[in-house]
C-alpha cells in the first residue's frame, strides 16, 4: 500500500479506509499492523494552508495513514469544546489511530485574550502608563487564570480520550509546546505567493504578542523574555508538563531542546509562526517524540530526518 501522506477531510479518510468488510479495508488493516495511523488536531501550527506546517512536515516523513484537522487561529477552548470533543472521541474510537497529536493553547494567550489581562495599560484611558519587566508581566499573567483555563480544557479532552484507551490500550496522545518566540513584533507577510490573490485585499497580520505588550513592557528584549516565560514556564511546564504527570504513560510532550537552526535566516515566518524551513527543523524532534510512543512494530515506518 502506497504512502497516503495525509488527508484533511473525513470523506477522504473514509475513502482511504474503505468500506467495512471490503477487501480494501482488509488490505488497510494488514497495512496498519506495521504502519501507523496518526491524527493531527490543532491550530495554525498544524493547519495553516500557507505552506508545509508542522503536521505536514511530520506526516510527509511517515509511511502510514495521516489525518490533519484543525483551524488556524483557534484557541484550545474553541478546538476542544464539548461538541468538538464528543464528535472527535467518537471518530477516534471508530478509527484505528495510534496517536492523537495536539497543538492548541498558544492563541488563548495572545491578541484580545492577552489584552484583557493587561487592560490597565490599554484603551483610550489607561489607568497605568508605567512600563514593567518580563517577570512582573508574567506574574500578572499567571494570576489571571488564563493558563489555568487552558489546562482545564486539555484535562477535559484527555479524560474523555482515556475512555477510548480502555478499548485500545496502545492509544497515546502527544502535545506540542510551541517554540520560544524570537521575532518579537514581526507581522505576517501575506503575499500572492503564499495565500493567493486574496493577499491583495488583506494587510499584514499580527503581531499577536507585541501588539498589546508594547504598551506594557519596557522593550522588545523584555518581550522576548516574557514570551519565553509564557510558552515554557507557563504553557510547556505549567500546562502540558503538569498534564504529562497527571496522565503518565498516556500523554507526553515534545522536547524541542535539540531543534536546530532557530537563529538561521528564514527560520521564522512572523512573530509566532516558523516558516516552512523552520517547521521542517522542528519536525525532527517532533517525530522523535512520536516514534517513542508508537507500537514497536510501527516505528520503522516513521522517518526522523
PDB file of C-alpha atoms in Angstrom:
ATOM      1  CA  UNK A   1       0.000   0.000   0.000  1.00  0.00           C
ATOM      2  CA  UNK A   2       1.482   3.380  -1.007  1.00  0.00           C
ATOM      3  CA  UNK A   3       2.114   6.168   1.490  1.00  0.00           C
ATOM      4  CA  UNK A   4      -1.065   8.258   1.656  1.00  0.00           C
ATOM      5  CA  UNK A   5       0.932  11.132   3.172  1.00  0.00           C
ATOM      6  CA  UNK A   6      -2.087  12.967   4.618  1.00  0.00           C
ATOM      7  CA  UNK A   7      -5.722  13.935   4.120  1.00  0.00           C
ATOM      8  CA  UNK A   8      -7.650  16.846   5.597  1.00  0.00           C
ATOM      9  CA  UNK A   9     -11.272  15.731   5.287  1.00  0.00           C
ATOM     10  CA  UNK A  10     -13.169  12.852   6.846  1.00  0.00           C
ATOM     11  CA  UNK A  11     -14.662  11.882   3.485  1.00  0.00           C
ATOM     12  CA  UNK A  12     -11.134  11.357   2.126  1.00  0.00           C
ATOM     13  CA  UNK A  13     -10.249   9.433   5.262  1.00  0.00           C
ATOM     14  CA  UNK A  14     -13.247   7.124   4.819  1.00  0.00           C
ATOM     15  CA  UNK A  15     -12.269   6.546   1.203  1.00  0.00           C
ATOM     16  CA  UNK A  16      -8.742   5.666   2.295  1.00  0.00           C
ATOM     17  CA  UNK A  17     -10.026   3.217   4.908  1.00  0.00           C
ATOM     18  CA  UNK A  18     -12.572   1.603   2.578  1.00  0.00           C
ATOM     19  CA  UNK A  19     -15.967   0.121   3.480  1.00  0.00           C
ATOM     20  CA  UNK A  20     -16.166  -2.186   6.465  1.00  0.00           C
ATOM     21  CA  UNK A  21     -15.786  -5.812   5.402  1.00  0.00           C
ATOM     22  CA  UNK A  22     -14.392  -4.915   1.976  1.00  0.00           C
ATOM     23  CA  UNK A  23     -11.179  -6.258   0.520  1.00  0.00           C
ATOM     24  CA  UNK A  24      -9.810  -2.700   0.587  1.00  0.00           C
ATOM     25  CA  UNK A  25     -10.479  -2.472   4.338  1.00  0.00           C
ATOM     26  CA  UNK A  26      -8.772  -5.831   4.921  1.00  0.00           C
ATOM     27  CA  UNK A  27      -5.723  -4.571   2.999  1.00  0.00           C
ATOM     28  CA  UNK A  28      -5.681  -1.421   5.133  1.00  0.00           C
ATOM     29  CA  UNK A  29      -5.927  -3.443   8.337  1.00  0.00           C
ATOM     30  CA  UNK A  30      -2.994  -5.586   7.196  1.00  0.00           C
ATOM     31  CA  UNK A  31      -1.019  -2.434   6.322  1.00  0.00           C
ATOM     32  CA  UNK A  32      -1.700  -0.917   9.745  1.00  0.00           C
ATOM     33  CA  UNK A  33      -0.156  -3.857  11.540  1.00  0.00           C
ATOM     34  CA  UNK A  34       3.250  -2.388  10.650  1.00  0.00           C
ATOM     35  CA  UNK A  35       2.375   1.220   9.767  1.00  0.00           C
ATOM     36  CA  UNK A  36       0.879   3.939  11.957  1.00  0.00           C
ATOM     37  CA  UNK A  37      -2.356   5.882  11.776  1.00  0.00           C
ATOM     38  CA  UNK A  38      -1.832   9.395  13.136  1.00  0.00           C
ATOM     39  CA  UNK A  39      -4.361  12.140  13.854  1.00  0.00           C
ATOM     40  CA  UNK A  40      -3.058  15.729  13.979  1.00  0.00           C
ATOM     41  CA  UNK A  41      -5.594  18.095  15.572  1.00  0.00           C
ATOM     42  CA  UNK A  42      -4.769  21.721  16.157  1.00  0.00           C
ATOM     43  CA  UNK A  43      -4.295  25.380  15.408  1.00  0.00           C
ATOM     44  CA  UNK A  44      -2.190  27.024  12.702  1.00  0.00           C
ATOM     45  CA  UNK A  45       0.960  25.075  13.618  1.00  0.00           C
ATOM     46  CA  UNK A  46      -0.916  22.039  12.292  1.00  0.00           C
ATOM     47  CA  UNK A  47      -3.494  23.570   9.981  1.00  0.00           C
ATOM     48  CA  UNK A  48      -2.198  26.707   8.261  1.00  0.00           C
ATOM     49  CA  UNK A  49      -2.696  26.263   4.496  1.00  0.00           C
ATOM     50  CA  UNK A  50       0.060  28.724   3.577  1.00  0.00           C
ATOM     51  CA  UNK A  51       2.908  26.195   3.430  1.00  0.00           C
ATOM     52  CA  UNK A  52       4.106  22.880   4.869  1.00  0.00           C
ATOM     53  CA  UNK A  53       3.255  23.376   8.531  1.00  0.00           C
ATOM     54  CA  UNK A  54       4.465  21.199  11.411  1.00  0.00           C
ATOM     55  CA  UNK A  55       1.835  18.483  10.931  1.00  0.00           C
ATOM     56  CA  UNK A  56       2.576  18.225   7.208  1.00  0.00           C
ATOM     57  CA  UNK A  57       6.323  18.218   7.755  1.00  0.00           C
ATOM     58  CA  UNK A  58       5.841  15.398  10.242  1.00  0.00           C
ATOM     59  CA  UNK A  59       3.348  13.448   8.115  1.00  0.00           C
ATOM     60  CA  UNK A  60       5.445  13.561   4.960  1.00  0.00           C
ATOM     61  CA  UNK A  61       8.086  11.562   6.856  1.00  0.00           C
ATOM     62  CA  UNK A  62       5.608   8.819   7.773  1.00  0.00           C
ATOM     63  CA  UNK A  63       4.583   5.853   5.655  1.00  0.00           C
ATOM     64  CA  UNK A  64       1.139   5.455   7.127  1.00  0.00           C
ATOM     65  CA  UNK A  65      -2.355   6.941   7.283  1.00  0.00           C
ATOM     66  CA  UNK A  66      -2.259  10.556   8.451  1.00  0.00           C
ATOM     67  CA  UNK A  67      -5.253  12.793   9.131  1.00  0.00           C
ATOM     68  CA  UNK A  68      -4.807  16.555   9.688  1.00  0.00           C
ATOM     69  CA  UNK A  69      -7.653  18.688  11.023  1.00  0.00           C
ATOM     70  CA  UNK A  70      -7.998  21.985  12.836  1.00  0.00           C
ATOM     71  CA  UNK A  71      -8.426  25.696  12.428  1.00  0.00           C
ATOM     72  CA  UNK A  72      -5.775  28.442  12.152  1.00  0.00           C
ATOM     73  CA  UNK A  73      -6.154  30.985  14.939  1.00  0.00           C
ATOM     74  CA  UNK A  74      -8.362  28.754  17.077  1.00  0.00           C
ATOM     75  CA  UNK A  75      -7.983  28.651  20.832  1.00  0.00           C
ATOM     76  CA  UNK A  76      -7.861  25.418  22.818  1.00  0.00           C
ATOM     77  CA  UNK A  77     -11.326  26.247  24.136  1.00  0.00           C
ATOM     78  CA  UNK A  78     -12.645  26.519  20.564  1.00  0.00           C
ATOM     79  CA  UNK A  79     -10.959  23.380  19.257  1.00  0.00           C
ATOM     80  CA  UNK A  80     -11.698  21.270  22.316  1.00  0.00           C
ATOM     81  CA  UNK A  81     -15.206  22.457  23.184  1.00  0.00           C
ATOM     82  CA  UNK A  82     -17.813  19.986  24.430  1.00  0.00           C
ATOM     83  CA  UNK A  83     -19.309  19.302  20.994  1.00  0.00           C
ATOM     84  CA  UNK A  84     -15.884  19.053  19.374  1.00  0.00           C
ATOM     85  CA  UNK A  85     -14.640  16.603  21.986  1.00  0.00           C
ATOM     86  CA  UNK A  86     -17.740  14.436  21.737  1.00  0.00           C
ATOM     87  CA  UNK A  87     -17.533  14.319  17.957  1.00  0.00           C
ATOM     88  CA  UNK A  88     -13.792  13.630  17.877  1.00  0.00           C
ATOM     89  CA  UNK A  89     -13.835  10.996  20.614  1.00  0.00           C
ATOM     90  CA  UNK A  90     -16.454   9.099  18.620  1.00  0.00           C
ATOM     91  CA  UNK A  91     -14.302   9.317  15.476  1.00  0.00           C
ATOM     92  CA  UNK A  92     -11.127   8.322  17.293  1.00  0.00           C
ATOM     93  CA  UNK A  93     -12.927   5.380  18.817  1.00  0.00           C
ATOM     94  CA  UNK A  94     -14.253   4.308  15.413  1.00  0.00           C
ATOM     95  CA  UNK A  95     -10.879   4.592  13.640  1.00  0.00           C
ATOM     96  CA  UNK A  96      -7.551   2.842  14.311  1.00  0.00           C
ATOM     97  CA  UNK A  97      -5.449   5.857  15.330  1.00  0.00           C
ATOM     98  CA  UNK A  98      -2.273   5.015  17.213  1.00  0.00           C
ATOM     99  CA  UNK A  99      -1.512   8.587  18.293  1.00  0.00           C
ATOM    100  CA  UNK A 100      -3.511  11.803  18.591  1.00  0.00           C
ATOM    101  CA  UNK A 101      -1.212  14.838  18.229  1.00  0.00           C
ATOM    102  CA  UNK A 102      -2.455  18.118  19.701  1.00  0.00           C
ATOM    103  CA  UNK A 103      -1.455  21.717  19.048  1.00  0.00           C
ATOM    104  CA  UNK A 104      -3.556  24.263  20.927  1.00  0.00           C
ATOM    105  CA  UNK A 105      -3.281  26.832  23.681  1.00  0.00           C
ATOM    106  CA  UNK A 106      -0.994  29.446  22.178  1.00  0.00           C
ATOM    107  CA  UNK A 107      -3.826  31.552  20.809  1.00  0.00           C
ATOM    108  CA  UNK A 108      -5.519  31.516  24.219  1.00  0.00           C
ATOM    109  CA  UNK A 109      -2.688  33.741  25.470  1.00  0.00           C
ATOM    110  CA  UNK A 110      -2.382  36.179  22.560  1.00  0.00           C
ATOM    111  CA  UNK A 111      -4.184  39.111  20.923  1.00  0.00           C
ATOM    112  CA  UNK A 112      -7.504  40.048  22.545  1.00  0.00           C
ATOM    113  CA  UNK A 113      -7.130  37.475  25.321  1.00  0.00           C
ATOM    114  CA  UNK A 114      -3.747  38.907  26.276  1.00  0.00           C
ATOM    115  CA  UNK A 115      -5.060  42.463  26.002  1.00  0.00           C
ATOM    116  CA  UNK A 116      -7.788  41.696  28.559  1.00  0.00           C
ATOM    117  CA  UNK A 117      -5.167  40.584  31.082  1.00  0.00           C
ATOM    118  CA  UNK A 118      -3.273  43.860  30.653  1.00  0.00           C
ATOM    119  CA  UNK A 119      -6.264  46.132  30.103  1.00  0.00           C
ATOM    120  CA  UNK A 120      -4.961  48.616  32.691  1.00  0.00           C
ATOM    121  CA  UNK A 121      -2.322  49.677  30.145  1.00  0.00           C
ATOM    122  CA  UNK A 122      -4.620  49.716  27.125  1.00  0.00           C
ATOM    123  CA  UNK A 123      -7.627  51.518  25.743  1.00  0.00           C
ATOM    124  CA  UNK A 124      -8.368  55.196  25.332  1.00  0.00           C
ATOM    125  CA  UNK A 125      -7.978  55.942  29.035  1.00  0.00           C
ATOM    126  CA  UNK A 126      -5.407  53.527  30.535  1.00  0.00           C
ATOM    127  CA  UNK A 127      -5.051  53.556  34.310  1.00  0.00           C
ATOM    128  CA  UNK A 128      -1.351  52.704  34.119  1.00  0.00           C
ATOM    129  CA  UNK A 129       1.315  54.279  31.938  1.00  0.00           C
ATOM    130  CA  UNK A 130       4.425  52.770  33.508  1.00  0.00           C
ATOM    131  CA  UNK A 131       6.491  50.067  31.832  1.00  0.00           C
ATOM    132  CA  UNK A 132       7.309  46.830  33.654  1.00  0.00           C
ATOM    133  CA  UNK A 133       9.767  43.984  33.151  1.00  0.00           C
ATOM    134  CA  UNK A 134       9.042  40.500  31.860  1.00  0.00           C
ATOM    135  CA  UNK A 135       8.922  38.841  35.274  1.00  0.00           C
ATOM    136  CA  UNK A 136       6.353  41.293  36.618  1.00  0.00           C
ATOM    137  CA  UNK A 137       4.265  40.841  33.476  1.00  0.00           C
ATOM    138  CA  UNK A 138       4.462  37.060  33.728  1.00  0.00           C
ATOM    139  CA  UNK A 139       3.311  37.196  37.351  1.00  0.00           C
ATOM    140  CA  UNK A 140       0.251  39.172  36.244  1.00  0.00           C
ATOM    141  CA  UNK A 141      -0.436  36.617  33.507  1.00  0.00           C
ATOM    142  CA  UNK A 142      -0.094  33.738  35.971  1.00  0.00           C
ATOM    143  CA  UNK A 143      -2.569  35.297  38.389  1.00  0.00           C
ATOM    144  CA  UNK A 144      -5.093  35.961  35.600  1.00  0.00           C
ATOM    145  CA  UNK A 145      -6.062  32.303  35.334  1.00  0.00           C
ATOM    146  CA  UNK A 146      -5.610  32.282  31.558  1.00  0.00           C
ATOM    147  CA  UNK A 147      -3.238  29.319  31.596  1.00  0.00           C
ATOM    148  CA  UNK A 148      -5.350  27.533  34.191  1.00  0.00           C
ATOM    149  CA  UNK A 149      -8.218  27.709  31.717  1.00  0.00           C
ATOM    150  CA  UNK A 150      -6.080  26.069  29.032  1.00  0.00           C
ATOM    151  CA  UNK A 151      -5.189  23.305  31.487  1.00  0.00           C
ATOM    152  CA  UNK A 152      -8.855  22.644  32.234  1.00  0.00           C
ATOM    153  CA  UNK A 153      -9.663  22.335  28.535  1.00  0.00           C
ATOM    154  CA  UNK A 154      -6.851  19.836  27.926  1.00  0.00           C
ATOM    155  CA  UNK A 155      -7.767  17.907  31.075  1.00  0.00           C
ATOM    156  CA  UNK A 156     -11.353  17.599  29.876  1.00  0.00           C
ATOM    157  CA  UNK A 157     -10.204  16.289  26.497  1.00  0.00           C
ATOM    158  CA  UNK A 158      -7.665  13.821  27.908  1.00  0.00           C
ATOM    159  CA  UNK A 159     -10.118  12.431  30.431  1.00  0.00           C
ATOM    160  CA  UNK A 160     -12.528  11.692  27.580  1.00  0.00           C
ATOM    161  CA  UNK A 161      -9.812  10.158  25.411  1.00  0.00           C
ATOM    162  CA  UNK A 162      -8.975   7.793  28.239  1.00  0.00           C
ATOM    163  CA  UNK A 163     -12.322   6.122  27.627  1.00  0.00           C
ATOM    164  CA  UNK A 164     -11.022   5.150  24.187  1.00  0.00           C
ATOM    165  CA  UNK A 165      -7.813   3.881  25.749  1.00  0.00           C
ATOM    166  CA  UNK A 166      -9.809   1.361  27.771  1.00  0.00           C
ATOM    167  CA  UNK A 167     -10.806  -0.217  24.457  1.00  0.00           C
ATOM    168  CA  UNK A 168      -7.486   0.474  22.705  1.00  0.00           C
ATOM    169  CA  UNK A 169      -4.709   0.337  25.341  1.00  0.00           C
ATOM    170  CA  UNK A 170      -1.988   1.286  22.859  1.00  0.00           C
ATOM    171  CA  UNK A 171      -3.543   4.715  22.133  1.00  0.00           C
ATOM    172  CA  UNK A 172      -1.285   7.636  23.033  1.00  0.00           C
ATOM    173  CA  UNK A 173      -1.607  11.436  22.939  1.00  0.00           C
ATOM    174  CA  UNK A 174       1.233  13.832  22.087  1.00  0.00           C
ATOM    175  CA  UNK A 175       1.226  17.543  22.899  1.00  0.00           C
ATOM    176  CA  UNK A 176       3.425  20.076  21.143  1.00  0.00           C
ATOM    177  CA  UNK A 177       4.553  23.074  23.252  1.00  0.00           C
ATOM    178  CA  UNK A 178       5.441  25.631  20.538  1.00  0.00           C
ATOM    179  CA  UNK A 179       8.879  27.165  20.296  1.00  0.00           C
ATOM    180  CA  UNK A 180      10.058  30.318  22.120  1.00  0.00           C
ATOM    181  CA  UNK A 181       9.269  33.441  20.100  1.00  0.00           C
ATOM    182  CA  UNK A 182      12.250  35.312  18.660  1.00  0.00           C
ATOM    183  CA  UNK A 183      10.751  37.694  16.086  1.00  0.00           C
ATOM    184  CA  UNK A 184       9.013  39.994  18.563  1.00  0.00           C
ATOM    185  CA  UNK A 185       6.791  42.474  16.757  1.00  0.00           C
ATOM    186  CA  UNK A 186       7.133  40.943  13.285  1.00  0.00           C
ATOM    187  CA  UNK A 187       3.848  40.721  11.373  1.00  0.00           C
ATOM    188  CA  UNK A 188       2.902  38.010   8.900  1.00  0.00           C
ATOM    189  CA  UNK A 189       3.744  38.860   5.313  1.00  0.00           C
ATOM    190  CA  UNK A 190       0.734  37.813   3.281  1.00  0.00           C
ATOM    191  CA  UNK A 191       1.691  37.580  -0.385  1.00  0.00           C
ATOM    192  CA  UNK A 192       0.044  36.322  -3.564  1.00  0.00           C
ATOM    193  CA  UNK A 193       2.656  33.571  -3.480  1.00  0.00           C
ATOM    194  CA  UNK A 194       1.617  32.184  -0.120  1.00  0.00           C
ATOM    195  CA  UNK A 195      -2.138  32.762   0.089  1.00  0.00           C
ATOM    196  CA  UNK A 196      -3.165  33.651  -3.465  1.00  0.00           C
ATOM    197  CA  UNK A 197      -4.940  36.716  -4.849  1.00  0.00           C
ATOM    198  CA  UNK A 198      -6.780  37.321  -1.574  1.00  0.00           C
ATOM    199  CA  UNK A 199      -3.482  38.822  -0.363  1.00  0.00           C
ATOM    200  CA  UNK A 200      -4.246  41.899  -2.471  1.00  0.00           C
ATOM    201  CA  UNK A 201      -7.244  42.583  -0.222  1.00  0.00           C
ATOM    202  CA  UNK A 202      -5.502  41.974   3.083  1.00  0.00           C
ATOM    203  CA  UNK A 203      -2.950  43.831   5.151  1.00  0.00           C
ATOM    204  CA  UNK A 204      -0.260  42.238   7.296  1.00  0.00           C
ATOM    205  CA  UNK A 205      -1.478  40.144  10.231  1.00  0.00           C
ATOM    206  CA  UNK A 206      -0.057  40.466  13.724  1.00  0.00           C
ATOM    207  CA  UNK A 207       1.930  40.965  15.788  1.00  0.00           C
ATOM    208  CA  UNK A 208      -0.164  38.935  18.190  1.00  0.00           C
ATOM    209  CA  UNK A 209       2.015  39.273  21.301  1.00  0.00           C
ATOM    210  CA  UNK A 210       3.794  42.596  20.859  1.00  0.00           C
ATOM    211  CA  UNK A 211       0.584  44.313  19.766  1.00  0.00           C
ATOM    212  CA  UNK A 212      -0.767  44.592  23.337  1.00  0.00           C
ATOM    213  CA  UNK A 213       2.541  44.108  25.197  1.00  0.00           C
ATOM    214  CA  UNK A 214       4.313  47.073  23.588  1.00  0.00           C
ATOM    215  CA  UNK A 215       2.247  49.235  25.928  1.00  0.00           C
ATOM    216  CA  UNK A 216       3.240  47.184  28.974  1.00  0.00           C
ATOM    217  CA  UNK A 217       6.854  46.070  28.632  1.00  0.00           C
ATOM    218  CA  UNK A 218       9.968  48.222  28.539  1.00  0.00           C
ATOM    219  CA  UNK A 219      11.334  46.959  25.231  1.00  0.00           C
ATOM    220  CA  UNK A 220      11.326  44.040  22.792  1.00  0.00           C
ATOM    221  CA  UNK A 221      14.052  42.266  24.754  1.00  0.00           C
ATOM    222  CA  UNK A 222      11.661  42.121  27.704  1.00  0.00           C
ATOM    223  CA  UNK A 223       9.026  40.955  25.203  1.00  0.00           C
ATOM    224  CA  UNK A 224      11.195  38.013  24.179  1.00  0.00           C
ATOM    225  CA  UNK A 225      11.800  37.094  27.824  1.00  0.00           C
ATOM    226  CA  UNK A 226       8.082  37.365  28.601  1.00  0.00           C
ATOM    227  CA  UNK A 227       7.268  35.147  25.609  1.00  0.00           C
ATOM    228  CA  UNK A 228       9.753  32.522  26.795  1.00  0.00           C
ATOM    229  CA  UNK A 229       8.248  32.545  30.293  1.00  0.00           C
ATOM    230  CA  UNK A 230       4.724  32.296  28.946  1.00  0.00           C
ATOM    231  CA  UNK A 231       5.460  29.495  26.479  1.00  0.00           C
ATOM    232  CA  UNK A 232       7.982  27.495  28.514  1.00  0.00           C
ATOM    233  CA  UNK A 233       7.349  28.125  32.222  1.00  0.00           C
ATOM    234  CA  UNK A 234       3.639  28.681  31.744  1.00  0.00           C
ATOM    235  CA  UNK A 235       2.390  26.559  28.854  1.00  0.00           C
ATOM    236  CA  UNK A 236       5.022  23.851  28.346  1.00  0.00           C
ATOM    237  CA  UNK A 237       5.788  23.154  32.003  1.00  0.00           C
ATOM    238  CA  UNK A 238       2.741  24.527  33.811  1.00  0.00           C
ATOM    239  CA  UNK A 239       0.087  23.144  31.461  1.00  0.00           C
ATOM    240  CA  UNK A 240       1.473  20.326  29.289  1.00  0.00           C
ATOM    241  CA  UNK A 241       4.113  19.168  31.777  1.00  0.00           C
ATOM    242  CA  UNK A 242       1.573  19.049  34.571  1.00  0.00           C
ATOM    243  CA  UNK A 243      -0.768  17.014  32.368  1.00  0.00           C
ATOM    244  CA  UNK A 244       2.046  14.613  31.426  1.00  0.00           C
ATOM    245  CA  UNK A 245       2.452  13.800  35.128  1.00  0.00           C
ATOM    246  CA  UNK A 246      -1.296  13.562  35.616  1.00  0.00           C
ATOM    247  CA  UNK A 247      -1.704  11.252  32.594  1.00  0.00           C
ATOM    248  CA  UNK A 248       1.641   9.483  32.839  1.00  0.00           C
ATOM    249  CA  UNK A 249       2.094   6.826  30.184  1.00  0.00           C
ATOM    250  CA  UNK A 250      -0.774   8.207  28.131  1.00  0.00           C
ATOM    251  CA  UNK A 251       0.071  11.856  27.389  1.00  0.00           C
ATOM    252  CA  UNK A 252       3.578  13.076  26.575  1.00  0.00           C
ATOM    253  CA  UNK A 253       5.155  16.335  25.399  1.00  0.00           C
ATOM    254  CA  UNK A 254       7.544  17.062  22.527  1.00  0.00           C
ATOM    255  CA  UNK A 255      11.023  18.185  23.610  1.00  0.00           C
ATOM    256  CA  UNK A 256      12.310  20.862  21.225  1.00  0.00           C
ATOM    257  CA  UNK A 257      15.611  21.413  23.050  1.00  0.00           C
ATOM    258  CA  UNK A 258      17.535  19.649  20.281  1.00  0.00           C
ATOM    259  CA  UNK A 259      15.975  21.683  17.459  1.00  0.00           C
ATOM    260  CA  UNK A 260      18.498  23.211  15.060  1.00  0.00           C
ATOM    261  CA  UNK A 261      18.591  26.444  13.115  1.00  0.00           C
ATOM    262  CA  UNK A 262      16.469  28.755  15.261  1.00  0.00           C
ATOM    263  CA  UNK A 263      18.952  31.559  14.678  1.00  0.00           C
ATOM    264  CA  UNK A 264      19.206  30.992  10.929  1.00  0.00           C
ATOM    265  CA  UNK A 265      17.695  33.500   8.495  1.00  0.00           C
ATOM    266  CA  UNK A 266      14.358  32.250   7.302  1.00  0.00           C
ATOM    267  CA  UNK A 267      13.500  30.117  10.356  1.00  0.00           C
ATOM    268  CA  UNK A 268      10.587  32.381  11.271  1.00  0.00           C
ATOM    269  CA  UNK A 269       7.703  33.494   9.100  1.00  0.00           C
ATOM    270  CA  UNK A 270       6.344  36.016  11.603  1.00  0.00           C
ATOM    271  CA  UNK A 271       6.178  36.657  15.342  1.00  0.00           C
ATOM    272  CA  UNK A 272       4.650  33.308  16.339  1.00  0.00           C
ATOM    273  CA  UNK A 273       4.974  31.013  13.298  1.00  0.00           C
ATOM    274  CA  UNK A 274       8.107  29.345  11.957  1.00  0.00           C
ATOM    275  CA  UNK A 275       8.492  29.283   8.201  1.00  0.00           C
ATOM    276  CA  UNK A 276       8.273  26.086   6.176  1.00  0.00           C
ATOM    277  CA  UNK A 277      12.027  25.711   6.764  1.00  0.00           C
ATOM    278  CA  UNK A 278      11.541  26.264  10.496  1.00  0.00           C
ATOM    279  CA  UNK A 279       8.771  23.692  10.702  1.00  0.00           C
ATOM    280  CA  UNK A 280      10.987  21.276   8.780  1.00  0.00           C
ATOM    281  CA  UNK A 281      13.598  21.615  11.541  1.00  0.00           C
ATOM    282  CA  UNK A 282      11.037  21.213  14.334  1.00  0.00           C
ATOM    283  CA  UNK A 283       9.594  18.090  12.690  1.00  0.00           C
ATOM    284  CA  UNK A 284      12.806  16.236  13.601  1.00  0.00           C
ATOM    285  CA  UNK A 285      12.351  16.360  17.407  1.00  0.00           C
ATOM    286  CA  UNK A 286       8.579  16.145  16.913  1.00  0.00           C
ATOM    287  CA  UNK A 287       8.917  12.833  15.076  1.00  0.00           C
ATOM    288  CA  UNK A 288      11.465  11.611  17.600  1.00  0.00           C
ATOM    289  CA  UNK A 289       8.827  12.081  20.298  1.00  0.00           C
ATOM    290  CA  UNK A 290       6.194  10.477  18.094  1.00  0.00           C
ATOM    291  CA  UNK A 291       8.351   7.459  17.349  1.00  0.00           C
ATOM    292  CA  UNK A 292       8.938   6.656  21.020  1.00  0.00           C
ATOM    293  CA  UNK A 293       5.217   6.271  21.711  1.00  0.00           C
ATOM    294  CA  UNK A 294       4.286   4.235  18.640  1.00  0.00           C
ATOM    295  CA  UNK A 295       3.969   0.453  18.934  1.00  0.00           C
ATOM    296  CA  UNK A 296       7.352  -1.140  18.228  1.00  0.00           C
ATOM    297  CA  UNK A 297       6.085  -2.871  15.070  1.00  0.00           C
ATOM    298  CA  UNK A 298       5.207   0.503  13.531  1.00  0.00           C
ATOM    299  CA  UNK A 299       8.253   2.598  14.434  1.00  0.00           C
ATOM    300  CA  UNK A 300      10.160   1.603  11.298  1.00  0.00           C
ATOM    301  CA  UNK A 301       7.566   3.359   9.120  1.00  0.00           C
ATOM    302  CA  UNK A 302       8.463   6.740  10.598  1.00  0.00           C
ATOM    303  CA  UNK A 303      11.492   8.755   9.498  1.00  0.00           C
ATOM    304  CA  UNK A 304      13.191  11.344  11.703  1.00  0.00           C
ATOM    305  CA  UNK A 305      15.287  13.311   9.210  1.00  0.00           C
TER     306      UNK A 305
END
